[in-house]
CSV table of C-alpha atoms and ligand atoms in Angstrom, one decimal:
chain,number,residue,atom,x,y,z
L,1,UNK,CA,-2.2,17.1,24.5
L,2,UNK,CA,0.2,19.5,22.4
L,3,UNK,CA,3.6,19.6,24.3
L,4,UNK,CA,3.3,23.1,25.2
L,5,UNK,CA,0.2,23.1,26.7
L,6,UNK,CA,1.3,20.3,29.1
L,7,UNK,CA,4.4,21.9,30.4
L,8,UNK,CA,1.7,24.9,31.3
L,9,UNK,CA,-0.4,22.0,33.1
L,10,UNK,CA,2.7,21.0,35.0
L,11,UNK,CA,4.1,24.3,35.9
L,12,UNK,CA,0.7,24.9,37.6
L,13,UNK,CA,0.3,21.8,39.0
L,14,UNK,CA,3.9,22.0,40.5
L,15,UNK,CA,3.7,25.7,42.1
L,16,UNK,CA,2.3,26.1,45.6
L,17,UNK,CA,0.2,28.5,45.0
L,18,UNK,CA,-0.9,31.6,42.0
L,19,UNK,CA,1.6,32.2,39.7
L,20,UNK,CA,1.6,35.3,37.7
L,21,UNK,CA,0.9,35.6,33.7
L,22,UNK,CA,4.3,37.0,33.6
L,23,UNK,CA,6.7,34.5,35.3
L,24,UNK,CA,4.7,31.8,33.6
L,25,UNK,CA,5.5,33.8,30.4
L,26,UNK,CA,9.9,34.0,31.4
L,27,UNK,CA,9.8,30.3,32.3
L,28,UNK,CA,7.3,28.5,29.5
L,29,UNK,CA,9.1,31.1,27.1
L,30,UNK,CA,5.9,32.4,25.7
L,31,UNK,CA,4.3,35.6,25.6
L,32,UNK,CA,1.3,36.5,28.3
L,33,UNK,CA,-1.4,36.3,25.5
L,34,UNK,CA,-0.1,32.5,24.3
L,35,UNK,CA,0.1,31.6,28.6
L,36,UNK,CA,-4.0,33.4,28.4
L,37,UNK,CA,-4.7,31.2,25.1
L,38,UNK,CA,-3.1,27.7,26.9
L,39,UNK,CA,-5.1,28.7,29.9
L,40,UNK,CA,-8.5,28.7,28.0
L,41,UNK,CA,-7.2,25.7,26.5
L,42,UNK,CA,-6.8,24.1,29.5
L,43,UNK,CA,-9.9,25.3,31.2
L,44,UNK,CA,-11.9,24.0,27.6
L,45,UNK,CA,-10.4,20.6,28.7
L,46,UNK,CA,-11.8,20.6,32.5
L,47,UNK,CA,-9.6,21.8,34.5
L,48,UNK,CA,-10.2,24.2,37.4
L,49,UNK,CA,-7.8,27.2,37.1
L,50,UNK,CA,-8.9,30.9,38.9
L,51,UNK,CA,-7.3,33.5,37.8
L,52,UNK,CA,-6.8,37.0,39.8
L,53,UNK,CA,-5.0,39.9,38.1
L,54,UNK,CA,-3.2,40.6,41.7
L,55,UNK,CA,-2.0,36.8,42.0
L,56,UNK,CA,-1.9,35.2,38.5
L,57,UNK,CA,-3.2,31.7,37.9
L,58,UNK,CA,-3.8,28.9,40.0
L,59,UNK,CA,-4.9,25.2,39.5
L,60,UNK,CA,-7.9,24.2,41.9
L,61,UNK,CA,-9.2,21.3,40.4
L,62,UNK,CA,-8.0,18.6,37.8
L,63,UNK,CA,-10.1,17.6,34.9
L,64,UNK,CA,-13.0,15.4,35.3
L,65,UNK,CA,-12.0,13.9,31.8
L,66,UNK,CA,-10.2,10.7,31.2
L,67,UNK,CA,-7.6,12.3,29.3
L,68,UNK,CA,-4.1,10.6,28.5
L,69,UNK,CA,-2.4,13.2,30.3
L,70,UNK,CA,-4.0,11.8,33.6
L,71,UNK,CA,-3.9,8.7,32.5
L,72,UNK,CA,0.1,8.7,31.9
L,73,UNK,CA,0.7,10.0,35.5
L,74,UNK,CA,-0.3,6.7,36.7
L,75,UNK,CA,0.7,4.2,33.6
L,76,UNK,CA,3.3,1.3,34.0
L,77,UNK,CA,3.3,-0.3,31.1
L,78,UNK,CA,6.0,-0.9,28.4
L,79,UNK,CA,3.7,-0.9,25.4
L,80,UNK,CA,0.3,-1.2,26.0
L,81,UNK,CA,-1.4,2.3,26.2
L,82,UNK,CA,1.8,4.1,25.6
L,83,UNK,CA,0.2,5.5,22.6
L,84,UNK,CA,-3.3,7.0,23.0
L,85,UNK,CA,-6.0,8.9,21.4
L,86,UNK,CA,-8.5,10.5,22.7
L,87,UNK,CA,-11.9,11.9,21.8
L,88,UNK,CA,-14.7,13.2,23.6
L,89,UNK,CA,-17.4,11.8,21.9
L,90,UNK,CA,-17.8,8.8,19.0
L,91,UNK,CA,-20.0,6.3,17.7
L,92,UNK,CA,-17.1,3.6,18.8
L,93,UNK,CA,-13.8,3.7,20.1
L,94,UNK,CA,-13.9,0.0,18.2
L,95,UNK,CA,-15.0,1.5,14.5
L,96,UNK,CA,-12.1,4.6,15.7
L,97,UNK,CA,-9.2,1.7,15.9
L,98,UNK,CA,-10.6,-0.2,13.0
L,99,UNK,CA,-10.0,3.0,11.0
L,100,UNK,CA,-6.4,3.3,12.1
L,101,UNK,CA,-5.4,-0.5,10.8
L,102,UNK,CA,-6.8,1.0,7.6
L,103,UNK,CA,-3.1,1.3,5.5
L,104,UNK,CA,-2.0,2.2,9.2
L,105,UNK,CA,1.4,0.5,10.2
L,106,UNK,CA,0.0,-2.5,12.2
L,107,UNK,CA,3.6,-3.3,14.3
L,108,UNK,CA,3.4,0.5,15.2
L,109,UNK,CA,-0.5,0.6,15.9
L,110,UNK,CA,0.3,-2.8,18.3
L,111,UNK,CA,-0.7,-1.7,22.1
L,112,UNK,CA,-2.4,1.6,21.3
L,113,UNK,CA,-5.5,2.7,22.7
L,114,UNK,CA,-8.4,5.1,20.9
L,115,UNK,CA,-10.5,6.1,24.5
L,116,UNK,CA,-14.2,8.4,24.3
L,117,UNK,CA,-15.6,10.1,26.6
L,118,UNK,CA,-19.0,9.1,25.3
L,119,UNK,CA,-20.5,6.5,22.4
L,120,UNK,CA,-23.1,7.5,20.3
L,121,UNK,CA,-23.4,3.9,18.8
L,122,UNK,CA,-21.2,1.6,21.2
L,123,UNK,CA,-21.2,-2.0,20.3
L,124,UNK,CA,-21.8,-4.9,22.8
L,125,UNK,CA,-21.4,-8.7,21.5
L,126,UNK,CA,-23.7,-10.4,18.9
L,127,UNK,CA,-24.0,-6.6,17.3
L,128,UNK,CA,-26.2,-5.4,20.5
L,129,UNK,CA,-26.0,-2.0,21.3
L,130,UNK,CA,-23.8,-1.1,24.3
L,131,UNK,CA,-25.0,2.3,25.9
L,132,UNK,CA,-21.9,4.5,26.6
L,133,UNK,CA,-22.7,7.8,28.4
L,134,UNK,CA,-20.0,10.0,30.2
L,135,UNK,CA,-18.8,8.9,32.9
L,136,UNK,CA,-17.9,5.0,31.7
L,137,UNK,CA,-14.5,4.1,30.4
L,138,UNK,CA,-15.1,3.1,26.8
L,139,UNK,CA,-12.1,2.1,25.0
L,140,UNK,CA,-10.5,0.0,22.4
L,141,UNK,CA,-7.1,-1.5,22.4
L,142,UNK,CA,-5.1,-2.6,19.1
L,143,UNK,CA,-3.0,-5.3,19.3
L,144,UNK,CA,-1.0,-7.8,16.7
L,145,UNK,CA,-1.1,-11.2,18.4
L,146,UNK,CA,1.5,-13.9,17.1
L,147,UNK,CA,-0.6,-16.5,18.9
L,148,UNK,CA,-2.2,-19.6,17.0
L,149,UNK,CA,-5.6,-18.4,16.1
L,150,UNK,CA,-7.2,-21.2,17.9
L,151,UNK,CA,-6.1,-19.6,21.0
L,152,UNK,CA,-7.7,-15.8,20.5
L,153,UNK,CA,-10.5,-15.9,23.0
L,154,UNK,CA,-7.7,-15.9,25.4
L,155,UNK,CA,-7.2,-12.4,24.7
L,156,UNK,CA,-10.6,-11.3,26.1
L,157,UNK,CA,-9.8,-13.7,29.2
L,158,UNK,CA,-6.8,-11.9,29.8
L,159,UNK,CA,-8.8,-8.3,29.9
L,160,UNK,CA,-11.5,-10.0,32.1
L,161,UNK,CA,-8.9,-11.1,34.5
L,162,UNK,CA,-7.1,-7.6,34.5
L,163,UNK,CA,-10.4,-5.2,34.5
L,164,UNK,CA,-11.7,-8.2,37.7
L,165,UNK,CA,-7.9,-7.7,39.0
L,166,UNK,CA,-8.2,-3.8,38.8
L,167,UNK,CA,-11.6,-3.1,40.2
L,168,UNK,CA,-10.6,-5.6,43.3
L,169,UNK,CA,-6.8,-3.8,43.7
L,170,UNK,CA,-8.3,-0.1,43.0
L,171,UNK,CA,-11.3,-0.7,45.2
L,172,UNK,CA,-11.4,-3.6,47.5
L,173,UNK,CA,-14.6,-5.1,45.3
L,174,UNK,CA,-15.1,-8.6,44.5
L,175,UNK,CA,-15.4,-8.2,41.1
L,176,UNK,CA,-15.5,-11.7,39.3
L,177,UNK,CA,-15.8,-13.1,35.5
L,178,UNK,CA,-18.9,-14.4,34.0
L,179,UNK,CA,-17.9,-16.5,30.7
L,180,UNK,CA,-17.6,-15.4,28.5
L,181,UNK,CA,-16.8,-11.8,28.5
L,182,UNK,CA,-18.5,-10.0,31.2
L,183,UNK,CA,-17.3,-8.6,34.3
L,184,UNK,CA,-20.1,-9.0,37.7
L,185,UNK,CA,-20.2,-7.7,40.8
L,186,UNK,CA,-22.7,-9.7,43.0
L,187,UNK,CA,-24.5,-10.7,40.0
L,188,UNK,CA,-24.6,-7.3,38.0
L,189,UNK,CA,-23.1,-6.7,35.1
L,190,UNK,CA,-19.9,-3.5,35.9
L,191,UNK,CA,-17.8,-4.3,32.2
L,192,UNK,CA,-17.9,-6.2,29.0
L,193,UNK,CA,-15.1,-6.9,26.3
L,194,UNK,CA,-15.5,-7.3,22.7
L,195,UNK,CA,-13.0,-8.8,20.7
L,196,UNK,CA,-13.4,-8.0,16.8
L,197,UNK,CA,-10.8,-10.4,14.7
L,198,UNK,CA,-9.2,-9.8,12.0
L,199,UNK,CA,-7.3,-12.6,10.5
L,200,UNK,CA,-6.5,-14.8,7.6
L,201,UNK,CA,-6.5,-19.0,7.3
L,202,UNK,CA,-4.3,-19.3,10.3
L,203,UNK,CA,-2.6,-16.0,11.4
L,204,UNK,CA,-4.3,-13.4,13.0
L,205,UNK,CA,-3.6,-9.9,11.5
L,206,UNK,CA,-4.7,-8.0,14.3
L,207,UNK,CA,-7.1,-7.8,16.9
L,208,UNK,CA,-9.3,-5.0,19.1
L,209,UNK,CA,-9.6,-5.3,22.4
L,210,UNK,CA,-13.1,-3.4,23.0
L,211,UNK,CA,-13.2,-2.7,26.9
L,212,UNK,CA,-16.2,-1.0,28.6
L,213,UNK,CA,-16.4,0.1,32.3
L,214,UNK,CA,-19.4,1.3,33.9
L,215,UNK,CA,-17.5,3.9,36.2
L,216,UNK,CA,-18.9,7.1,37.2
L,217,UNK,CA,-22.3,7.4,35.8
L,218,UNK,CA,-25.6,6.9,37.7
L,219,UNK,CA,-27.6,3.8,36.3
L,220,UNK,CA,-30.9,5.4,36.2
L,221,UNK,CA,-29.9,6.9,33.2
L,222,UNK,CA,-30.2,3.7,31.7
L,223,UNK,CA,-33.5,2.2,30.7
L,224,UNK,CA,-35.4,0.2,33.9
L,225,UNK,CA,-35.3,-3.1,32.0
L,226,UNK,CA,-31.0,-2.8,31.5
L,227,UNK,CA,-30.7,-1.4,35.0
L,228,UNK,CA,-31.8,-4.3,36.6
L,229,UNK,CA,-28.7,-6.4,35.4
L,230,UNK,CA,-25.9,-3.3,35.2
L,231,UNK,CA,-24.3,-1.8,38.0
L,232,UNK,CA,-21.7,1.5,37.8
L,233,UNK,CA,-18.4,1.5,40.3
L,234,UNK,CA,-20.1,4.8,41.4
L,235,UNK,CA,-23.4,3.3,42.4
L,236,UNK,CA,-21.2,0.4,44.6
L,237,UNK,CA,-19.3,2.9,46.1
L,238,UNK,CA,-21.4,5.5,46.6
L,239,UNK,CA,-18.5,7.9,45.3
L,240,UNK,CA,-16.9,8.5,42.0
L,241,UNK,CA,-13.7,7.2,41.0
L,242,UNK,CA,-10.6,8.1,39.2
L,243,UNK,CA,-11.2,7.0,36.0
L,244,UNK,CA,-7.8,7.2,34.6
L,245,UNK,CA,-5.9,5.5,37.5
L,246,UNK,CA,-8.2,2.5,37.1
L,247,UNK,CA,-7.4,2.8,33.5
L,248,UNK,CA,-4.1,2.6,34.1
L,249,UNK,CA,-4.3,-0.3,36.4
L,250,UNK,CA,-6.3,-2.0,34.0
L,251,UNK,CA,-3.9,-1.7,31.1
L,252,UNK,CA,-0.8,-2.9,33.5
L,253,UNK,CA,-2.5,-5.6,34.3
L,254,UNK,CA,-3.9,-6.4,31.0
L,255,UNK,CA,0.0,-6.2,29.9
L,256,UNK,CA,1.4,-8.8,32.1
L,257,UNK,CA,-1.2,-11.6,31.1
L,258,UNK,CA,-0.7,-10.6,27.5
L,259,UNK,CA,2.7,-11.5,27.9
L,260,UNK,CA,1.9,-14.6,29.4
L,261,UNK,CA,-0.4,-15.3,26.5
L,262,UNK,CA,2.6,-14.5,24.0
L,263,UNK,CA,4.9,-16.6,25.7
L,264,UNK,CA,2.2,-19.7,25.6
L,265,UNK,CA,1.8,-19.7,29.3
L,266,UNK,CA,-1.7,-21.0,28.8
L,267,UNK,CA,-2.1,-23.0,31.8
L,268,UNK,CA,-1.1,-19.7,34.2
L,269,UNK,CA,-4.0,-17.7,32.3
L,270,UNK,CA,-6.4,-20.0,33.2
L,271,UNK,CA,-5.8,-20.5,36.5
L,272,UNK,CA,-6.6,-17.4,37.1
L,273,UNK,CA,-9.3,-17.0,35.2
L,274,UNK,CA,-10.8,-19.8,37.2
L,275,UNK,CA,-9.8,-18.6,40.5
L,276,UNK,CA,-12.1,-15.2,39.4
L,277,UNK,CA,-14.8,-17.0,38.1
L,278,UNK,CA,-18.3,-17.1,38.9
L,279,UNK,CA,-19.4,-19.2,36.4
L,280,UNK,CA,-17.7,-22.7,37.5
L,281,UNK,CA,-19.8,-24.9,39.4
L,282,UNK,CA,-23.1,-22.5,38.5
L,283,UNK,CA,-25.6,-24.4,37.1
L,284,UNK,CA,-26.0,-22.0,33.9
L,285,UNK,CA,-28.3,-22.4,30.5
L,286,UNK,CA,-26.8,-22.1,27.3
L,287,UNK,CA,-27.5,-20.7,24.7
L,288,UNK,CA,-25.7,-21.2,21.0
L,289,UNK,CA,-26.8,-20.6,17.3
L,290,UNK,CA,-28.1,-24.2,17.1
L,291,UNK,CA,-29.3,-25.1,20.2
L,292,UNK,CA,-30.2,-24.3,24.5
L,293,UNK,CA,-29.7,-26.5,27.0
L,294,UNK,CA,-29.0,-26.4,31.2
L,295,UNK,CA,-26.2,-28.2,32.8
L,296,UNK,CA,-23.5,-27.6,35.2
L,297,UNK,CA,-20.2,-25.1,34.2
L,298,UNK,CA,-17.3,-27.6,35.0
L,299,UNK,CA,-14.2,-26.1,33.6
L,300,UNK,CA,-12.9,-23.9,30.8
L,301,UNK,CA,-10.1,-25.4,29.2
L,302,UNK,CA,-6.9,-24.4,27.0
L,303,UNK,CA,-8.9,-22.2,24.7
L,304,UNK,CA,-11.3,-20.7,26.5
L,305,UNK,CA,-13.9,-23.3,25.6
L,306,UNK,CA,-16.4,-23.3,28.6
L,307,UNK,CA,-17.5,-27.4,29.5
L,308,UNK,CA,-20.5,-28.0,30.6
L,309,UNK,CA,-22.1,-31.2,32.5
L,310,UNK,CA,-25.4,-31.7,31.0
L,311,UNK,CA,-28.2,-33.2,33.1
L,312,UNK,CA,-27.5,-36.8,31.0
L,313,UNK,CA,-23.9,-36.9,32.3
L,314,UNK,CA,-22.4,-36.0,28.6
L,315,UNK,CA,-20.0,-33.1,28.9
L,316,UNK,CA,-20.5,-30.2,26.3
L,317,UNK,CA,-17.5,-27.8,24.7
L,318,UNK,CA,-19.4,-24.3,24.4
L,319,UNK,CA,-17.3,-22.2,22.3
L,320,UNK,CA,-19.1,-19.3,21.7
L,321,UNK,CA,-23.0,-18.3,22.6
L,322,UNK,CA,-25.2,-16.5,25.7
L,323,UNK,CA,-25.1,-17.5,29.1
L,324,UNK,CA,-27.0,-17.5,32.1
L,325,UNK,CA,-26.7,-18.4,35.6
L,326,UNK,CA,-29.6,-20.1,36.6
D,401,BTN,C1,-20.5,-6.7,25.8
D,401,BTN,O1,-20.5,-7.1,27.0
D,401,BTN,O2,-21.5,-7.0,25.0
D,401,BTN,C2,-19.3,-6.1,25.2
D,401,BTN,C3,-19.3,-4.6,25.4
D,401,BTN,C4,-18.1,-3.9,24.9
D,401,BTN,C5,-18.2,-2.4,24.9
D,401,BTN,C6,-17.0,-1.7,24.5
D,401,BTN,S1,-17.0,0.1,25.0
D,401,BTN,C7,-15.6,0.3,24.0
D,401,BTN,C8,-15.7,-0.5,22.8
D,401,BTN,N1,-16.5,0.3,21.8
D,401,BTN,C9,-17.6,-0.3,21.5
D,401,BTN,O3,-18.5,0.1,20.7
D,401,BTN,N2,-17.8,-1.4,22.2
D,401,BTN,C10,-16.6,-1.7,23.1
């Protein structure tokens, strides 16, 4: 949002009541036809503003859009997030940030966010399509580890933990983590991370942090076979949610375990990744490039690595692959 078109936002969201074309004029320093252009600028964006030509202009309703603005009101972070971009619709926010790294100034680009309001061709893992309508919170955050490479997946554990962490502070749910990279509640599927890499031998250049929340939208406009495993925050509690205030708590909390990650405070991560799981002690069926098997989910250890008690007793390292509870 330009600069002047959010101190019109502010002045209207700080008077009590209609203000007139003409004082906002003397105090934004404009003339009455730019405050009539930021208006319709501000109404194009979702917000609810009546205008009388007794009374002047008056904010009755915020914008149902996640749009920094909003989000910014309620952000505590140092870094992540500070810089955003927004747009209201894109094949995915994931191809948008991989776009900026292009010949972009990677220490600069290090915590921002590209968000959509929509994804025409959203990404899940393994190259599935991930379907993104309004409503959801699809977004993609850039970052420029300095962690040894063997220890990336611990980036999409530490957005698990703070997108569980968030839904549970925001909204009293008991939102847990299902290894690898999916976020439950009861056993439906509410958010999903993608991490794309980007790295050479042993030194990651950067990575993206693709993070998608199925907030406000009803599932029936998914197809019957993916509603049966997806659930929205809406559909849970029956009411919609502030999209950019979860956001916000998502990215603050995503902050403080990427900090523990930087400062090699493995051991703290995954503690409380285990204390959110609902994997451990499930007796789950895994599924990698080579091979399937059943077992019990024991432990994750250092890296992420899930380890799994098969039915002969010999304990398996699953690094990557699907998984289901069984
Ligand atoms: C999964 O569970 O398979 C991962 C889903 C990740 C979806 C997010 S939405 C924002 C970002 N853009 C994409 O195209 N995908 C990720």
């Amino acid at each position: 949002m330009k600069e002047s078109l959010y101190r019109t936002l502010q002045l209207l969201e700080e008077a009590d009541g209609p203000v007139s074309g003409e004082v906002m004029a003397g105090r934004l320093g404009i003339t009455r036809s730019a405050v009539w252009k930021q208006i319709r600028e501000l109404r194009d964006q979702g917000y609810g503003i009546e205008s009388s030509q007794k009374e002047g202009y008056r904010l009755v309703s915020p914008s149902r859009r996640l749009l920094p603005y909003s989000i910014r009101k309620h952000l505590k972070t140092r870094v992540i997030g500070q810089r955003m971009l927004y747009l209201p619709t894109t094949p995915s926010t994931n191809d948008v940030a991989r776009w900026l790294t292009t010949g972009g100034d990677l220490d600069r680009l290090h915590g921002t966010i590209v968000i959509a309001e929509e994804q025409t061709g959203g990404v899940g893992r393994l190259g599935r399509a991930w379907v993104s309508p309004e409503g959801g919170i699809w977004t993609t955050i850039v970052l420029t580890p300095t962690i040894p490479i063997d220890h990336v997946f611990m980036v999409t554990m530490a957005g698990a933990i703070a997108i569980a962490r968030a839904i549970r502070r925001e909204f009293g749910l008991g939102a847990m983590i299902k290894w690898p990279n999916d976020v439950l509640i009861g056993d439906k599927k509410v958010a999903g991370l993608l991490l794309e890499l980007d790295a050479e031998a042993d030194r990651i250049n950067f990575c993206l942090l693709g993070i998608g929340i199925d907030a406000n939208f009803d599932p029936s406009v998914l197809s019957p076979e993916l509603q049966q495993g997806i659930t929205t925050l809406r559909a849970e509690l029956d009411e919609e949610v502030d999209r950019a205030r979860l956001l916000a708590r998502v990215l603050r909390e995503f902050e403080r375990h990427y900090d523990l990650l930087e400062a090699q405070e493995y051991e703290a991560i995954v503690r409380e990744w285990r204390s959110l799981s609902s994997t451990l002690d499930h007796h789950v069926r895994v599924r990698t490039l080579m091979k399937s098997f059943d077992g019990e989910a024991i432990d994750i250890d250092e890296y992420g690595a899930l380890l799994v008690r098969k039915e002969n007793g010999r304990i398996e390292r699953v690094i990557a692959g699907d998984l289901f509870h069984t």
